[in-house]
GROMACS .gro file of C-alpha atoms in nm:
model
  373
    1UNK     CA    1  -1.624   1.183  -2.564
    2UNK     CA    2  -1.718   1.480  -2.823
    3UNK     CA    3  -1.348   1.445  -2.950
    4UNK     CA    4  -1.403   1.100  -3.002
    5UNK     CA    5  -1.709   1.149  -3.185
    6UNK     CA    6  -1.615   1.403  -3.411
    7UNK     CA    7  -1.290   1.236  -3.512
    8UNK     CA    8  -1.369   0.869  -3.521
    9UNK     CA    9  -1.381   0.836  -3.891
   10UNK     CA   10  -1.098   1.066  -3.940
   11UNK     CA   11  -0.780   0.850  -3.859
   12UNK     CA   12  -0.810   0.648  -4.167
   13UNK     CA   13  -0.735   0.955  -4.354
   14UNK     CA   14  -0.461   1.038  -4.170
   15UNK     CA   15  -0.354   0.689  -4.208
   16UNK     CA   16  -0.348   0.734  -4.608
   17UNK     CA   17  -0.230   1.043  -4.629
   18UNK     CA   18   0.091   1.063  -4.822
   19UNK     CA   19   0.368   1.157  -4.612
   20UNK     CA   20   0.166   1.243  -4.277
   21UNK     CA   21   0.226   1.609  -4.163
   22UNK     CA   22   0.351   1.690  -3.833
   23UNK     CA   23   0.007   1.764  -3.703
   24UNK     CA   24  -0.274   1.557  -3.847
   25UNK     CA   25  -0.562   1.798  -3.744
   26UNK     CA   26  -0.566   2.090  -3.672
   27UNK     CA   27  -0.775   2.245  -3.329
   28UNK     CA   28  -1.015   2.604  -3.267
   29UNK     CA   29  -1.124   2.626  -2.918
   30UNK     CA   30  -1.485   2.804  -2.910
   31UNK     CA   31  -1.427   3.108  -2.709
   32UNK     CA   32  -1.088   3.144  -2.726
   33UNK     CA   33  -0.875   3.327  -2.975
   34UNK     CA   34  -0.601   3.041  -3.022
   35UNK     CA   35  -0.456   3.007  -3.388
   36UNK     CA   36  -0.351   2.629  -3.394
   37UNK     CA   37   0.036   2.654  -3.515
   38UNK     CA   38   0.109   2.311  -3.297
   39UNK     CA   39   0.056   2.452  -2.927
   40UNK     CA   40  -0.318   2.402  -2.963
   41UNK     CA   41  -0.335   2.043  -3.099
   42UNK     CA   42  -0.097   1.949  -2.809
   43UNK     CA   43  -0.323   2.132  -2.553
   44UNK     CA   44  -0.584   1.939  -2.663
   45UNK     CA   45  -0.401   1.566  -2.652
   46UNK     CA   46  -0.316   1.648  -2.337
   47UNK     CA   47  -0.669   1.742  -2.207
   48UNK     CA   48  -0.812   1.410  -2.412
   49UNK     CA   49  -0.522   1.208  -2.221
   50UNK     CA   50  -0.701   1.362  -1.877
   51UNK     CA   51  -1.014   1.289  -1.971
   52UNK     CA   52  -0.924   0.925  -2.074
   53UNK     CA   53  -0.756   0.933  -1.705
   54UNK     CA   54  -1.086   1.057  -1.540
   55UNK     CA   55  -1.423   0.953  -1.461
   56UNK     CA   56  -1.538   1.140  -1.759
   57UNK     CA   57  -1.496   0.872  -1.963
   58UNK     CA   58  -1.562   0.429  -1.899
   59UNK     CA   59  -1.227   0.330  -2.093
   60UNK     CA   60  -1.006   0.315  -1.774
   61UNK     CA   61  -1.024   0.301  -1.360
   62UNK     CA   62  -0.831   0.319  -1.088
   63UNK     CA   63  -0.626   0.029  -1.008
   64UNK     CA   64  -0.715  -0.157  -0.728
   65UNK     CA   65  -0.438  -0.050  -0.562
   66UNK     CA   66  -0.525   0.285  -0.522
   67UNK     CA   67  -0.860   0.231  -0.421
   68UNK     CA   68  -0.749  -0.031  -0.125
   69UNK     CA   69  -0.432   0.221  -0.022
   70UNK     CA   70  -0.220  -0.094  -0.055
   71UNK     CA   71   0.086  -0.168  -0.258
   72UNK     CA   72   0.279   0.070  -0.545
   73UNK     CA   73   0.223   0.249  -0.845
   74UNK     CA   74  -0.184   0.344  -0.700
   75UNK     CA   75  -0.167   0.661  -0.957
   76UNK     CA   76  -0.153   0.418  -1.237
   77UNK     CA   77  -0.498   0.351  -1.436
   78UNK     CA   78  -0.600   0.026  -1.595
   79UNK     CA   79  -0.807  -0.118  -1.832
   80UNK     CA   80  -1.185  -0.104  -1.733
   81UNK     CA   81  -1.321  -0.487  -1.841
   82UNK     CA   82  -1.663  -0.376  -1.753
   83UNK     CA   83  -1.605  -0.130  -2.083
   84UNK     CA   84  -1.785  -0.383  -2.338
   85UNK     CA   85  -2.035  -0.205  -2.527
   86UNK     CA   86  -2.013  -0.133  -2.914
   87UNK     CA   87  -1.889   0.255  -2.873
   88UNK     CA   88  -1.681   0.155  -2.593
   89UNK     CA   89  -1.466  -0.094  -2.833
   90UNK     CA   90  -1.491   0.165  -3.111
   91UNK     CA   91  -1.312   0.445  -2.890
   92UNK     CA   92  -1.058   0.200  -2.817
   93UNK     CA   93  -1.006   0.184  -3.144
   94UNK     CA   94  -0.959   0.541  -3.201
   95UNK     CA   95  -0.703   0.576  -2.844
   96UNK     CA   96  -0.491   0.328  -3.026
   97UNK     CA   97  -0.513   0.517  -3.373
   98UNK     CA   98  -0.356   0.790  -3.142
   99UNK     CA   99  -0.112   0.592  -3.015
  100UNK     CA  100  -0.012   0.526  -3.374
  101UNK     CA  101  -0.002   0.877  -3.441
  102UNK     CA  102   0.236   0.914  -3.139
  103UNK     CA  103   0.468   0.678  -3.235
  104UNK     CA  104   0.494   0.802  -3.591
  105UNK     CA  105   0.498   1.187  -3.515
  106UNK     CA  106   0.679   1.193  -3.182
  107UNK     CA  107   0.346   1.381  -3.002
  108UNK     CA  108   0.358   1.257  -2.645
  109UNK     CA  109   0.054   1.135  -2.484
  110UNK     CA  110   0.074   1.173  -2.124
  111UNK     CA  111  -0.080   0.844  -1.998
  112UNK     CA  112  -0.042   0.671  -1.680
  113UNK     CA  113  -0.131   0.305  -1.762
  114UNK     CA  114   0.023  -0.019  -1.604
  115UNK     CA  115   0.225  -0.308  -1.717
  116UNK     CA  116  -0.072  -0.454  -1.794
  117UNK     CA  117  -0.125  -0.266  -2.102
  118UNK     CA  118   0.210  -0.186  -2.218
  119UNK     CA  119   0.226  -0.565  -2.219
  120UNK     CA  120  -0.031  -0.624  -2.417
  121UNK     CA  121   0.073  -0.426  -2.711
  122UNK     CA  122   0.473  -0.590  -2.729
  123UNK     CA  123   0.318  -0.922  -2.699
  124UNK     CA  124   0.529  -0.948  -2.394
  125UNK     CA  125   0.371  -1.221  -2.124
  126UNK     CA  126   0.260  -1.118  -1.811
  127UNK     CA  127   0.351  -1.254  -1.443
  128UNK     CA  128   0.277  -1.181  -1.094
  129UNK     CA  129   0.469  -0.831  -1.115
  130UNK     CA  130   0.222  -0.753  -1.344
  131UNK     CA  131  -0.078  -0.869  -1.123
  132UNK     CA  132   0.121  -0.667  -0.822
  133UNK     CA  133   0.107  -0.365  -0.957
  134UNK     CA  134  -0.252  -0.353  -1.037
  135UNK     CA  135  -0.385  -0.548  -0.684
  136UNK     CA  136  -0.134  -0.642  -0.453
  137UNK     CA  137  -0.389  -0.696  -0.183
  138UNK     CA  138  -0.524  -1.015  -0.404
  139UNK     CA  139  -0.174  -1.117  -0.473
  140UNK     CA  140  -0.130  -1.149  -0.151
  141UNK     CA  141  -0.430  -1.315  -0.001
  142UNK     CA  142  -0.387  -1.586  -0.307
  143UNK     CA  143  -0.037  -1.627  -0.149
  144UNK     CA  144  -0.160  -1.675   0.217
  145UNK     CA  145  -0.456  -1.950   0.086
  146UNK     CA  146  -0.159  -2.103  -0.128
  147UNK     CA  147   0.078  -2.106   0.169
  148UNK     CA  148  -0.183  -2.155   0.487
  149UNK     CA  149  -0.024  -2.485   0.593
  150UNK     CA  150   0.277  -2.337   0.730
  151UNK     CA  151   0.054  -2.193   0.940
  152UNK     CA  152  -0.121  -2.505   1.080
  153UNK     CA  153  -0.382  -2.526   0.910
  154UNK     CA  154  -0.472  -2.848   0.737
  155UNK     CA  155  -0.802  -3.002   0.597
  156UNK     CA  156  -0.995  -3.034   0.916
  157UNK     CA  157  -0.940  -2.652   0.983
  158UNK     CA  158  -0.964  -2.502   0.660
  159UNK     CA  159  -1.311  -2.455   0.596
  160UNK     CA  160  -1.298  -2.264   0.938
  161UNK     CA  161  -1.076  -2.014   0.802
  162UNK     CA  162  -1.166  -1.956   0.426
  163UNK     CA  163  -1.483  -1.946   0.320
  164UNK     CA  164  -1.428  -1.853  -0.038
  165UNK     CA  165  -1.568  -2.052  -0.327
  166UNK     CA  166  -1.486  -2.039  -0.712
  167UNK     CA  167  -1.543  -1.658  -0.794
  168UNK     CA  168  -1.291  -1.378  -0.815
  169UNK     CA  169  -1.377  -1.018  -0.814
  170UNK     CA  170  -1.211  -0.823  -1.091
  171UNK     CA  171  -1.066  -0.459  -1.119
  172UNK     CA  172  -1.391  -0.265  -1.107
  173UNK     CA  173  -1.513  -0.501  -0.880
  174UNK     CA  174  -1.756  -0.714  -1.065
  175UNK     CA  175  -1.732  -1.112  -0.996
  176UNK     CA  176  -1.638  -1.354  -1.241
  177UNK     CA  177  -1.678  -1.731  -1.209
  178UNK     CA  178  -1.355  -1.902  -1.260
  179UNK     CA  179  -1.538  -2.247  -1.350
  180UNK     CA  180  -1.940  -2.330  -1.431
  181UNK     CA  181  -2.146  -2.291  -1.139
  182UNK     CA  182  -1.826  -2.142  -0.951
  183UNK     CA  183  -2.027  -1.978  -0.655
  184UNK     CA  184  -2.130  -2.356  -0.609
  185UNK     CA  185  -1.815  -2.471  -0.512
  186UNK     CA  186  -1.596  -2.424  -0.183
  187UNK     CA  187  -1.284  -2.396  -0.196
  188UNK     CA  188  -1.101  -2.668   0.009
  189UNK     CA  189  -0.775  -2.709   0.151
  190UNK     CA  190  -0.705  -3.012  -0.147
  191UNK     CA  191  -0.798  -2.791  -0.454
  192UNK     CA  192  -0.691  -2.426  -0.290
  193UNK     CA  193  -0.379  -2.428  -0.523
  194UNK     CA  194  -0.630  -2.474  -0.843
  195UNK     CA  195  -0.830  -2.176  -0.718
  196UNK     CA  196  -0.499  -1.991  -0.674
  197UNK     CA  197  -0.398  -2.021  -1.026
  198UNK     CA  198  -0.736  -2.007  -1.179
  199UNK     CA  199  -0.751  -1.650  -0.981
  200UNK     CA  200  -0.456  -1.547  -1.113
  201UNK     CA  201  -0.496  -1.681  -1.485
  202UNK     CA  202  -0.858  -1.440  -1.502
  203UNK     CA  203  -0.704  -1.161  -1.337
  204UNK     CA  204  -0.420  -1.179  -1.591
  205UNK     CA  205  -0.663  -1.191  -1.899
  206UNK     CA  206  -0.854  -0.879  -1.802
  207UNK     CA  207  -0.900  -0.591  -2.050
  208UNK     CA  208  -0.772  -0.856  -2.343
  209UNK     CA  209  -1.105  -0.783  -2.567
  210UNK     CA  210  -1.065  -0.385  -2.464
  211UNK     CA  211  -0.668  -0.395  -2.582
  212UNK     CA  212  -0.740  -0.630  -2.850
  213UNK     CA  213  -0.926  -0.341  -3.007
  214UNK     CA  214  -0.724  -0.079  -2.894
  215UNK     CA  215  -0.432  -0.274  -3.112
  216UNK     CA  216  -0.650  -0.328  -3.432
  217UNK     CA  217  -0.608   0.105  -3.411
  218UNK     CA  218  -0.287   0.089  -3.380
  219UNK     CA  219  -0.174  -0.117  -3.632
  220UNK     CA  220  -0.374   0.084  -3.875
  221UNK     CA  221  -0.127   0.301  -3.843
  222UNK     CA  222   0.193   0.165  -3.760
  223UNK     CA  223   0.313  -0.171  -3.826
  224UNK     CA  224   0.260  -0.441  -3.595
  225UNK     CA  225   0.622  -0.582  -3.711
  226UNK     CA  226   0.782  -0.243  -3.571
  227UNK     CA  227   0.559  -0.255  -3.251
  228UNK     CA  228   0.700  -0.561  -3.171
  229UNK     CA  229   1.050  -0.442  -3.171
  230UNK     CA  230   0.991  -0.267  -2.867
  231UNK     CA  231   0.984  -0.418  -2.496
  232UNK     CA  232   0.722  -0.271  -2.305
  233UNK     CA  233   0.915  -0.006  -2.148
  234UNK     CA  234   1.062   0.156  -2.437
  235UNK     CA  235   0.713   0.121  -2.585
  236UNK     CA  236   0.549   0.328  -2.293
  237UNK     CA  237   0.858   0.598  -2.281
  238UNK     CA  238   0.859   0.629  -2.646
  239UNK     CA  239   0.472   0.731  -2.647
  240UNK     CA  240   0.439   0.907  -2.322
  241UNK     CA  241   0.736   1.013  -2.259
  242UNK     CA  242   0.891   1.124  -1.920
  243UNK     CA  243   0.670   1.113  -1.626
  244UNK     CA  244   0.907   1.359  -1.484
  245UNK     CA  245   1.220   1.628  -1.571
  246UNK     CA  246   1.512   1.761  -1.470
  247UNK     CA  247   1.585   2.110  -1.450
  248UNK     CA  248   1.906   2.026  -1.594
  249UNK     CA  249   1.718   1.881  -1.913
  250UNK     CA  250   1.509   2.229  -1.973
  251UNK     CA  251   1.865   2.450  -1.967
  252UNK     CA  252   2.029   2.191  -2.189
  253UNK     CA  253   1.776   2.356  -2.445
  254UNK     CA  254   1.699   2.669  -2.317
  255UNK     CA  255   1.816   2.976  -2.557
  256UNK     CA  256   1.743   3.373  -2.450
  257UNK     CA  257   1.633   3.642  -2.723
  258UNK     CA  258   1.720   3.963  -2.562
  259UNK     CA  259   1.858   3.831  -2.215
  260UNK     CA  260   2.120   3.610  -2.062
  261UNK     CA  261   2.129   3.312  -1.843
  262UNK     CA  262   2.351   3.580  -1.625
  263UNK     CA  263   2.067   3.806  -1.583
  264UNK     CA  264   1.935   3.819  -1.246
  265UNK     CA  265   1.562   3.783  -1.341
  266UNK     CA  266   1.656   3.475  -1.548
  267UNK     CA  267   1.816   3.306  -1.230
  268UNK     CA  268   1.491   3.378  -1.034
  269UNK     CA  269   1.301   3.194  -1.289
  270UNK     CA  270   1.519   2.885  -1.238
  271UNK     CA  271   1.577   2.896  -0.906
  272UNK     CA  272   1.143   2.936  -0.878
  273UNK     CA  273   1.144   2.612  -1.136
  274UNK     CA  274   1.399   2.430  -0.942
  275UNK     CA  275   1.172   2.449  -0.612
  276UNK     CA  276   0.821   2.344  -0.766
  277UNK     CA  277   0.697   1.996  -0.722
  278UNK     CA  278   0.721   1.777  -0.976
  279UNK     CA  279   0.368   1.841  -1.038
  280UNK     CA  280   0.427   2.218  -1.085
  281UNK     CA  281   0.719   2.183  -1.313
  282UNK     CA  282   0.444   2.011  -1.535
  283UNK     CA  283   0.163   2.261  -1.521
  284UNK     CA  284   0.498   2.472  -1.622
  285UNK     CA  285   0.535   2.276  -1.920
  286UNK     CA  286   0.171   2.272  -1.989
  287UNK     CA  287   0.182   2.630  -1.934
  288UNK     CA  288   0.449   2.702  -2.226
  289UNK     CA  289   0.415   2.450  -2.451
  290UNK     CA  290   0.073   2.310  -2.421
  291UNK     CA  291   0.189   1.943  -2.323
  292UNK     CA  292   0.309   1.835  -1.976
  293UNK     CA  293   0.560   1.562  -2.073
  294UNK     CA  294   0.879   1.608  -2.191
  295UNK     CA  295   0.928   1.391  -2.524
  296UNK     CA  296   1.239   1.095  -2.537
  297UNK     CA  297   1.396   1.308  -2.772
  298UNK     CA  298   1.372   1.678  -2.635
  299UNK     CA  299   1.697   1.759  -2.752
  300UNK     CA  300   1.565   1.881  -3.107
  301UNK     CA  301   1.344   2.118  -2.924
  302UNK     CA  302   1.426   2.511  -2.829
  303UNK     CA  303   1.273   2.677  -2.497
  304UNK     CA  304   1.328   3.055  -2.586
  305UNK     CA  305   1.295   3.282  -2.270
  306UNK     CA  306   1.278   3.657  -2.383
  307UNK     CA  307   1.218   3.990  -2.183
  308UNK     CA  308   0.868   4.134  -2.039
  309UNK     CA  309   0.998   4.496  -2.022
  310UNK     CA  310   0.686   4.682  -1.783
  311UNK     CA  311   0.691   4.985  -1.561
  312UNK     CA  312   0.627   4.742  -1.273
  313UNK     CA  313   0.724   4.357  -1.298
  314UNK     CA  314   0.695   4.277  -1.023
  315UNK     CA  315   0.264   4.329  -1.056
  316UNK     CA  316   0.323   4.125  -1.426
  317UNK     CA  317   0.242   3.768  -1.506
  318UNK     CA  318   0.429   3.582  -1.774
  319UNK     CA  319   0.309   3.526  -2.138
  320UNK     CA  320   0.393   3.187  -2.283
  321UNK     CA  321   0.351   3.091  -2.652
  322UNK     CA  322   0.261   2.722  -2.672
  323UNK     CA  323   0.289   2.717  -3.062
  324UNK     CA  324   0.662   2.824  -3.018
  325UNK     CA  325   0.777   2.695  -2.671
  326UNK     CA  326   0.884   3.044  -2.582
  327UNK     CA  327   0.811   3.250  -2.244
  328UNK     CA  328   0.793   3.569  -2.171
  329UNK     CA  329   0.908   3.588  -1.915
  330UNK     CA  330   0.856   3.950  -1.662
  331UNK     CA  331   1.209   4.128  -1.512
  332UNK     CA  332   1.108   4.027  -1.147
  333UNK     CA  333   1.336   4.116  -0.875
  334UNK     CA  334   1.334   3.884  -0.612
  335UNK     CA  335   1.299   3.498  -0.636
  336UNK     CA  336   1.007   3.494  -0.439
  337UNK     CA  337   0.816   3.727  -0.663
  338UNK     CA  338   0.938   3.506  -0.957
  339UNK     CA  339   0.757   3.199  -0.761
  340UNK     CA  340   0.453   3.403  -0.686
  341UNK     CA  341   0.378   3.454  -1.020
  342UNK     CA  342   0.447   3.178  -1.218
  343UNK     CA  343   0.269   2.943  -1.006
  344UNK     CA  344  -0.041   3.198  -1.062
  345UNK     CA  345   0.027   3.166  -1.380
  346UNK     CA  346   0.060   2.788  -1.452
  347UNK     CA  347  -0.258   2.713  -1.270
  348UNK     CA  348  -0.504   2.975  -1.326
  349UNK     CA  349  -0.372   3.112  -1.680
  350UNK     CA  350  -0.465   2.815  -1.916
  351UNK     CA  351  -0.662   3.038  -2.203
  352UNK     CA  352  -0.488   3.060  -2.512
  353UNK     CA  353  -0.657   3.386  -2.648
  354UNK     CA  354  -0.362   3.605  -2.711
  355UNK     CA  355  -0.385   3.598  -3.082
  356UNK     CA  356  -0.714   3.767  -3.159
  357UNK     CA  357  -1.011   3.894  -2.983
  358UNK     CA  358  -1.316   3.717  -2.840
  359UNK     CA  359  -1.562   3.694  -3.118
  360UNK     CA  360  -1.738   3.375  -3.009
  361UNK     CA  361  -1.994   3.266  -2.663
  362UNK     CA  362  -1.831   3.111  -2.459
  363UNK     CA  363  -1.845   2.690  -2.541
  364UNK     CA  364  -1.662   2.392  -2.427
  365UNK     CA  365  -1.383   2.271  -2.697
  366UNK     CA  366  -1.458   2.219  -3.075
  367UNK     CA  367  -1.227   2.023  -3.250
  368UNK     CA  368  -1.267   2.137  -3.638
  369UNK     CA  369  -1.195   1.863  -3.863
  370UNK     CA  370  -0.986   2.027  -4.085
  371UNK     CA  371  -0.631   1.830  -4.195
  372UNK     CA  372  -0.312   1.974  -4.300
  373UNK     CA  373  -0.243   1.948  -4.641
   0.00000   0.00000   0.00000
């Protein structure tokens, strides 16, 4: 929210700005002795993108899906309708001003939204899929109400069996009336199929305020001709890139400064990075490089590895520097040491203070509004 706040006014400029830089602000993190050459700003997307995916902030929930334990994709998030105030509108705004930003500059946002949203940005319709993967457990009971006379039950009977009348709840579980009066009026067993599609037609139009907003940012900054050119899926993999990586993908770009992929330290490291979850291997990334996504295009990018030289390596943790994508990386001499450590590391050595000493209290993140020139 304090991000928001302090740079809500401050896309525009970017916007204008001839020739936009690589990094259109720059970040200092109170406390910390971080210079921002890249691997700050990207630290800090990322943290915005986990508190946009958090209850820290009213723009998005938990799909229905993960909060009944029923049907796929329950880690996705989804547009909170219930998000309808003035601010709220305003910081969707902003979200899609990043977006833009993401799309121009290639700076991955690591979001985990549905269909549903993707969708809305392409100008793509949406279906039942759609509806699936948000609630599949409403998709479902529709399905049965549509279908309940192959079950023998006809008009005498129905009313014994649903008891529904003309309200549907949506995703953060408010109730909507889906005509006037709706709580008024039973559903029967000769206008179920209405009820049906009425169901579905305001569960499909949820969020469209919220993302019609979120657009009006993004088109501020990118073209909505060139948006459209997209389908949704290249649209979501172009800004958030891959949920996931292949080892494989990191060696493609990997180069060593003072070491070889034949040294027997460096094959610890790889062997350690080829047995993490996928959720380590992105803490890794986070850990090195200060974003947790690998981009579409990672080709154009170098992970250096170089030499920790100590008395003792195996008692060393790794240094990263985020700015450069480089690790140093300790000469440890078993692969389970090489493990240990970096998975100390990647969880519980998030700081970036390497570059000068503490100076400041200690304070949550301040994002100076300083541009590049």
């Amino acid at each position: 929210g304090e991000r928001w706040k302090q740079r809500k006014n401050r896309y525009v400029q970017v916007k204008k700005r001839p020739g936009m830089t690589k990094y259109p602000f720059s970040v200092k993190l109170k406390g910390e002795g971080g210079v921002d050459a890249g691997g700050l700003f990207r630290e800090t997307i990322d943290q915005v993108c986990d508190e946009l995916q958090s209850p820290c902030l009213p723009l998005f929930i938990p799909t229905p899906n993960n909060r009944t334990g029923f049907g796929e994709f329950r880690e996705k998030w989804t547009v909170n309708p219930a998000a309808t105030q003035e601010v709220h509108y305003e910081m969707f705004e902003f979200l899609g001003a990043l977006i833009g930003m993401s799309l121009r500059l290639g700076h991955v946002l690591p979001l985990n939204l549905t269909s549903f949203f993707w969708k809305r940005l392409t100008d793509e319709p949406l279906d039942k899929s759609d509806l699936i993967a948000v609630d599949a457990y409403c998709v479902k009971n529709l399905e049965e109400i549509a279908n309940i006379d192959k079950k023998g039950v006809n008009e005498e009977s129905f009313g014994q069996v649903i008891e529904d009348c003309y309200v549907t709840r949506l995703s953060d579980g408010s109730e909507v009336e889906l005509v006037k009066s709706g709580r008024t009026v039973k559903v029967t067993f000769a206008n179920r199929k209405e009820f049906v599609k009425l169901t579905k037609k305001a569960r499909l139009e949820e969020g469209i305020a919220q993302i019609k907003a979120l657009t009006s940012g993004v088109f501020k900054i990118v073209p909505q001709s060139l948006i459209r050119l997209y389908s949704w899926r290249e649209l979501e993999l172009k800004v958030c890139g891959k949920a996931t990586f292949q080892i494989d993908a990191l060696k493609k770009i990997t180069r060593y400064s003072g070491c070889s992929e034949r040294d027997s330290f460096v094959q610890y490291f790889w062997q350690a990075l080829d047995e993490f979850t996928d959720e380590e291997r992105s803490l890794y990334l986070r850990f090195v490089w200060g974003r947790s996504r690998m981009p579409t295009y990672s080709e154009k990018y170098v992970h250096t590895i170089t030499p920790k030289r100590t008395d003792n390596p195996d008692l060393a943790l790794p240094i990263s520097h985020t700015c450069s994508f480089q690790l140093d990386l300790p000469t440890y001499k078993s692969v389970e040491k090489a493990k240990e450590k970096l998975r100390y590391a990647i969880r519980f050595c998030q700081s970036i203070d390497a570059d000068k000493e503490h100076y400041e209290t200690w304070e949550d993140y301040h994002i100076q509004s300083t541009f590049i020139h």
